[in-house]
GROMACS .gro file of C-alpha atoms in nm:
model
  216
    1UNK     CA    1   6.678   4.471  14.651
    2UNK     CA    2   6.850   4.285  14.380
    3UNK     CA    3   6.813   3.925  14.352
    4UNK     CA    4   7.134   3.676  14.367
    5UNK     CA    5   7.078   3.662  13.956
    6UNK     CA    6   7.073   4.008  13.906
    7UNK     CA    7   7.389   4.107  14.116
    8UNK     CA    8   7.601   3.853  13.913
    9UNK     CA    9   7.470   4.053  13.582
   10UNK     CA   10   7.529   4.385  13.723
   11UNK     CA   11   7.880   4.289  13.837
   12UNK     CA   12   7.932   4.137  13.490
   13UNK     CA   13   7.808   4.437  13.317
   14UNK     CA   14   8.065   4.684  13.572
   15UNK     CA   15   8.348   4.466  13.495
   16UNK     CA   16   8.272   4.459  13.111
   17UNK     CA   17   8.226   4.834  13.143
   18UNK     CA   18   8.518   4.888  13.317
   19UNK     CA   19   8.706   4.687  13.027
   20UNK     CA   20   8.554   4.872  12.702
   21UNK     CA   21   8.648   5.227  12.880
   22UNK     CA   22   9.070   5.109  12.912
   23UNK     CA   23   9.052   4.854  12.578
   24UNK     CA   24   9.147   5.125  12.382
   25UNK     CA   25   9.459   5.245  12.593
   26UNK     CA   26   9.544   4.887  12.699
   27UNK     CA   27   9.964   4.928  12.748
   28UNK     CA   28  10.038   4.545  12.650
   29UNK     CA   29   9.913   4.147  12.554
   30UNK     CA   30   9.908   3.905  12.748
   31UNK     CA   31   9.837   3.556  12.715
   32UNK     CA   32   9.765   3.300  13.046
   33UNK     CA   33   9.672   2.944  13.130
   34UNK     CA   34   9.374   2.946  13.384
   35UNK     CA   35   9.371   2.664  13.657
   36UNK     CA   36   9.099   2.617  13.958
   37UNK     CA   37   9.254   2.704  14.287
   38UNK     CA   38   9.463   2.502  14.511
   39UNK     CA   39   9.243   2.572  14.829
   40UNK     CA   40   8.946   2.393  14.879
   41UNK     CA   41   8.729   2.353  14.655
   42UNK     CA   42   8.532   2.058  14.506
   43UNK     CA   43   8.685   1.970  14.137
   44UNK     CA   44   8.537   1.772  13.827
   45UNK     CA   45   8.728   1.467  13.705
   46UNK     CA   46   8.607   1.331  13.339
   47UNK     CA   47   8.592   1.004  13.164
   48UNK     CA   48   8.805   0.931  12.850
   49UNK     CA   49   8.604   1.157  12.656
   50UNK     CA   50   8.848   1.444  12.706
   51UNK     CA   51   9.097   1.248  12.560
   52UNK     CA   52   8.903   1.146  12.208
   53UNK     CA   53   8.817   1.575  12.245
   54UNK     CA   54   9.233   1.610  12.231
   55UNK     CA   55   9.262   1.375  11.989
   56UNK     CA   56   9.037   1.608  11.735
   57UNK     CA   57   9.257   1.893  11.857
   58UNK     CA   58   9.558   1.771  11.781
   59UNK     CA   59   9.453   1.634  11.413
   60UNK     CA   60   9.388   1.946  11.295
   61UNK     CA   61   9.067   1.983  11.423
   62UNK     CA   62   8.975   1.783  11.121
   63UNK     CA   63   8.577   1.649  11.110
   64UNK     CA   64   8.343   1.654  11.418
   65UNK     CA   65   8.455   1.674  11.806
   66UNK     CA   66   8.259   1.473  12.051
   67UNK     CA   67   7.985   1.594  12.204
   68UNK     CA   68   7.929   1.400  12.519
   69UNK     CA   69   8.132   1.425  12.827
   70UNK     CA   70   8.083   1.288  13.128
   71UNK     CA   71   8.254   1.359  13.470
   72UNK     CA   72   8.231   1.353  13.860
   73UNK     CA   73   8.338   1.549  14.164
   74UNK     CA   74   8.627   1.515  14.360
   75UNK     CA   75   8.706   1.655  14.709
   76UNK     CA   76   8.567   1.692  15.008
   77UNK     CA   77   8.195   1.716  15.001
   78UNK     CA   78   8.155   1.942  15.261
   79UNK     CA   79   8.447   2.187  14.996
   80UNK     CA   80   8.250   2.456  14.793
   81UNK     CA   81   8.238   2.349  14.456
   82UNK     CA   82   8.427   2.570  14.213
   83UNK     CA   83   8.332   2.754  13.880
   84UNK     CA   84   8.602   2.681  13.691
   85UNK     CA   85   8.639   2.313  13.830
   86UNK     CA   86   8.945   2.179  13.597
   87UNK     CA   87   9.300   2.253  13.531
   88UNK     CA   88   9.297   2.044  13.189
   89UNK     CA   89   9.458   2.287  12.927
   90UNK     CA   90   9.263   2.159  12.661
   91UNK     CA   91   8.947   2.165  12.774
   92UNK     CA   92   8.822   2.503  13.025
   93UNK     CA   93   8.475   2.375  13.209
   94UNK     CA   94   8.264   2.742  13.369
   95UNK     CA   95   7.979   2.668  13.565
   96UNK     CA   96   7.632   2.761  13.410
   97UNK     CA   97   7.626   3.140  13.561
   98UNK     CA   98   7.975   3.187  13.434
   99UNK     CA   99   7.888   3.075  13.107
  100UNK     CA  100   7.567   3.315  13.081
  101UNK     CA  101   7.739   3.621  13.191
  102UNK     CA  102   8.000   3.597  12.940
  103UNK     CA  103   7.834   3.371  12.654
  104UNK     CA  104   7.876   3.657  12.406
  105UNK     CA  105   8.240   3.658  12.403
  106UNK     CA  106   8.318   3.319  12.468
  107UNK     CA  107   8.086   3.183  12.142
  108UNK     CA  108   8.284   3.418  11.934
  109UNK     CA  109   8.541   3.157  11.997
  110UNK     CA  110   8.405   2.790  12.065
  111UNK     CA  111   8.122   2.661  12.182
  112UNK     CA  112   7.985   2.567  12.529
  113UNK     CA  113   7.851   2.175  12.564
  114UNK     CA  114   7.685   2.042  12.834
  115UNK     CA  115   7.854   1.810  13.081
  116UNK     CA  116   7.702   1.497  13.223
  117UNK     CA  117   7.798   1.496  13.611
  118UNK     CA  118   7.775   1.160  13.805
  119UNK     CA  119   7.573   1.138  14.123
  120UNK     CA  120   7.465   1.535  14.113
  121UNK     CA  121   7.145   1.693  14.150
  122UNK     CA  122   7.210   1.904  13.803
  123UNK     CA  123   7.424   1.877  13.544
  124UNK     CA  124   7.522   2.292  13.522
  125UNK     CA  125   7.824   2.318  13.405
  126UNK     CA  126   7.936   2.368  13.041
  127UNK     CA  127   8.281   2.233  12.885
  128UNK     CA  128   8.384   2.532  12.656
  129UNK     CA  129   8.538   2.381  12.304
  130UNK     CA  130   8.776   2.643  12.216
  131UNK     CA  131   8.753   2.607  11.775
  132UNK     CA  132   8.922   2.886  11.721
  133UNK     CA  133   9.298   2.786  11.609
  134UNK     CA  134   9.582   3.109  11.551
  135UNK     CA  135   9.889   3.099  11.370
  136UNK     CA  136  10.033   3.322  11.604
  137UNK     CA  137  10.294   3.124  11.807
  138UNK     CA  138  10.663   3.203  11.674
  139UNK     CA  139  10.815   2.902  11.651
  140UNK     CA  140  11.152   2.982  11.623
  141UNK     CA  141  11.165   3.188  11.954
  142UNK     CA  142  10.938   2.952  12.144
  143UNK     CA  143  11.121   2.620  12.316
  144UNK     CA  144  11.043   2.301  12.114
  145UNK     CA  145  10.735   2.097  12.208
  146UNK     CA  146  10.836   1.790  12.492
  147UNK     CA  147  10.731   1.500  12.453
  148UNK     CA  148  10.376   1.512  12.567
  149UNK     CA  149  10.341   1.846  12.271
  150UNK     CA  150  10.353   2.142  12.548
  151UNK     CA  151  10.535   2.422  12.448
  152UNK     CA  152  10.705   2.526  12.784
  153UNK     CA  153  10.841   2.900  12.669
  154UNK     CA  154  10.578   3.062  12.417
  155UNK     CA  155  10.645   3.360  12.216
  156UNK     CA  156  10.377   3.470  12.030
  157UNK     CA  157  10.374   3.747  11.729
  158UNK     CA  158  10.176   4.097  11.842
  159UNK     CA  159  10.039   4.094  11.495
  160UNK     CA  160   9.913   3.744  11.471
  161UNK     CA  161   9.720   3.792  11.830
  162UNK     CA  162   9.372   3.688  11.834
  163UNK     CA  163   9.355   3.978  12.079
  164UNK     CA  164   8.913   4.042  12.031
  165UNK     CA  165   8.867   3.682  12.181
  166UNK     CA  166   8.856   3.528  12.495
  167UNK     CA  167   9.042   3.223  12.403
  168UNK     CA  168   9.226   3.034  12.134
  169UNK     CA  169   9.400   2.796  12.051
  170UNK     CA  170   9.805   2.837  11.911
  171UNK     CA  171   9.893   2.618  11.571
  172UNK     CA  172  10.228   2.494  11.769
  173UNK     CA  173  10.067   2.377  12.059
  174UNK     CA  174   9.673   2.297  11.949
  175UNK     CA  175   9.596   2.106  12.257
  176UNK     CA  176   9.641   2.415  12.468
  177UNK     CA  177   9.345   2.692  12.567
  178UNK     CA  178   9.578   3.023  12.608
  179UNK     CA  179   9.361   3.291  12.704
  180UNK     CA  180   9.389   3.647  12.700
  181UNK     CA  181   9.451   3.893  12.946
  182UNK     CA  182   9.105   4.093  12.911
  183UNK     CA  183   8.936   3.801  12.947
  184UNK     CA  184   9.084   3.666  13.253
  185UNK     CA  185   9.077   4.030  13.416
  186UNK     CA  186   8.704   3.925  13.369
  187UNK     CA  187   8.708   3.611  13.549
  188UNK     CA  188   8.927   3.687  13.809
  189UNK     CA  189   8.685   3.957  13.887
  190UNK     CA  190   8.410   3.710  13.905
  191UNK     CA  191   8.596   3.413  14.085
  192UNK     CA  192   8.833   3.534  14.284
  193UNK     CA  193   9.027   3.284  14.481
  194UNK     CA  194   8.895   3.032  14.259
  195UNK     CA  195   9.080   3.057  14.008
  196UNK     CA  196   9.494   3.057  13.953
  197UNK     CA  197   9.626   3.250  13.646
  198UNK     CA  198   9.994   3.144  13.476
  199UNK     CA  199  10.146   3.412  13.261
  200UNK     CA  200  10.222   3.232  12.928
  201UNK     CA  201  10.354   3.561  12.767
  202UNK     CA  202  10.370   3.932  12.798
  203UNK     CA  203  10.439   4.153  12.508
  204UNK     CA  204  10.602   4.379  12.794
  205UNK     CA  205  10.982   4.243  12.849
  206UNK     CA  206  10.955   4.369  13.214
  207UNK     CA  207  10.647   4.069  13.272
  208UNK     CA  208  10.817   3.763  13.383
  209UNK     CA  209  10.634   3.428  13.245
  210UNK     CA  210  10.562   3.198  13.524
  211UNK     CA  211  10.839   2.956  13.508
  212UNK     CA  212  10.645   2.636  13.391
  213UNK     CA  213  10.292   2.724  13.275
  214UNK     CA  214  10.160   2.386  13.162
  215UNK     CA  215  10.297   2.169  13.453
  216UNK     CA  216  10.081   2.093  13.714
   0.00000   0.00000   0.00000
């Protein structure tokens, strides 16, 4: 009988299986924005640290990013708490088994830091700081950035793709984790109805965007 443990790993290891065997005939890009569900499920709400993390994004990512973050649940406590517990665009939190499972593609674009949780048993979940900036967004087909930065309509450049990574992070909009189709095949696989995926961008004309990606 296989433990809890090793029936996450094997799943892993089928979906990343299942992956390398169609990479190589894969018909289009995609890039997404990943969100926790709407249904319920227990969601983590941080301190102002996030916000000194965006400010180092949007600089340039110019000297060191902080290092400490510190956040607490919100919802119903009775509510399942969910492995990808945040919707903020610049900053993707994975619980602990998440992070194992895929820690080999995910470091090959950021880094995973640990998160201090208020009021929980154990702190195991891991904020993942996407480094990994591409000069791939074409600015000249994408909508201007609002007022807040967010690019609404994105058009990114085939060629320019940072297609062998999980995540990055575009030059236009450097506040933003886009993340690529692959990867989020992976996750939906191992979340399910945890976790809401927003087309960004398609290089196939017939894939419709969703409408506003980084609203709420």
């Amino acid at each position: 009988m296989f433990s809890g443990a090793d029936r996450s790993l094997s799943e892993a290891h089928f979906l990343m299986e299942g992956f390398m065997t169609t990479e190589g005939t894969e018909e289009h890009l995609s890039v997404y924005r990943l969100l926790p569900s709407m249904r319920e499920f227990q969601l983590l709400h941080f301190d102002n640290s996030l916000v000194d993390l965006m400010r180092w994004q949007a600089s340039g990512s110019q000297g060191q990013f902080p290092m400490e973050f510190t956040a607490e649940w919100g919802g119903h406590p009775r509510w399942t708490k969910s492995e990808f517990p945040t919707g903020n665009p610049s900053s993707p939190v994975l619980s602990c088994r998440l992070a194992d499972l895929l820690r080999d593609d995910l470091e090959r674009a950021g880094r995973l830091l640990p998160i201090r949780i208020e009021n929980a048993d154990a702190d195991d979940y891991l904020l993942y700081v996407v480094e990994l900036v591409a000069d791939c967004l074409d600015t000249e087909k994408s909508s201007p950035a609002d007022k807040l930065g967010r690019v609404q309509r994105s058009v990114f450049r085939p060629e320019a793709l940072p297609a062998d990574v999980p995540a990055f992070r575009p030059t236009g909009f450097p506040t933003a984790v886009c993340w690529n189709g692959w990867a989020v095949d992976l996750l939906n696989g191992l979340l399910g109805d945890q976790l809401e995926a927003r087309l960004v961008w398609s290089e196939d004309p017939k894939d419709v965007p969703y409408p506003d990606p980084w609203g709420f």
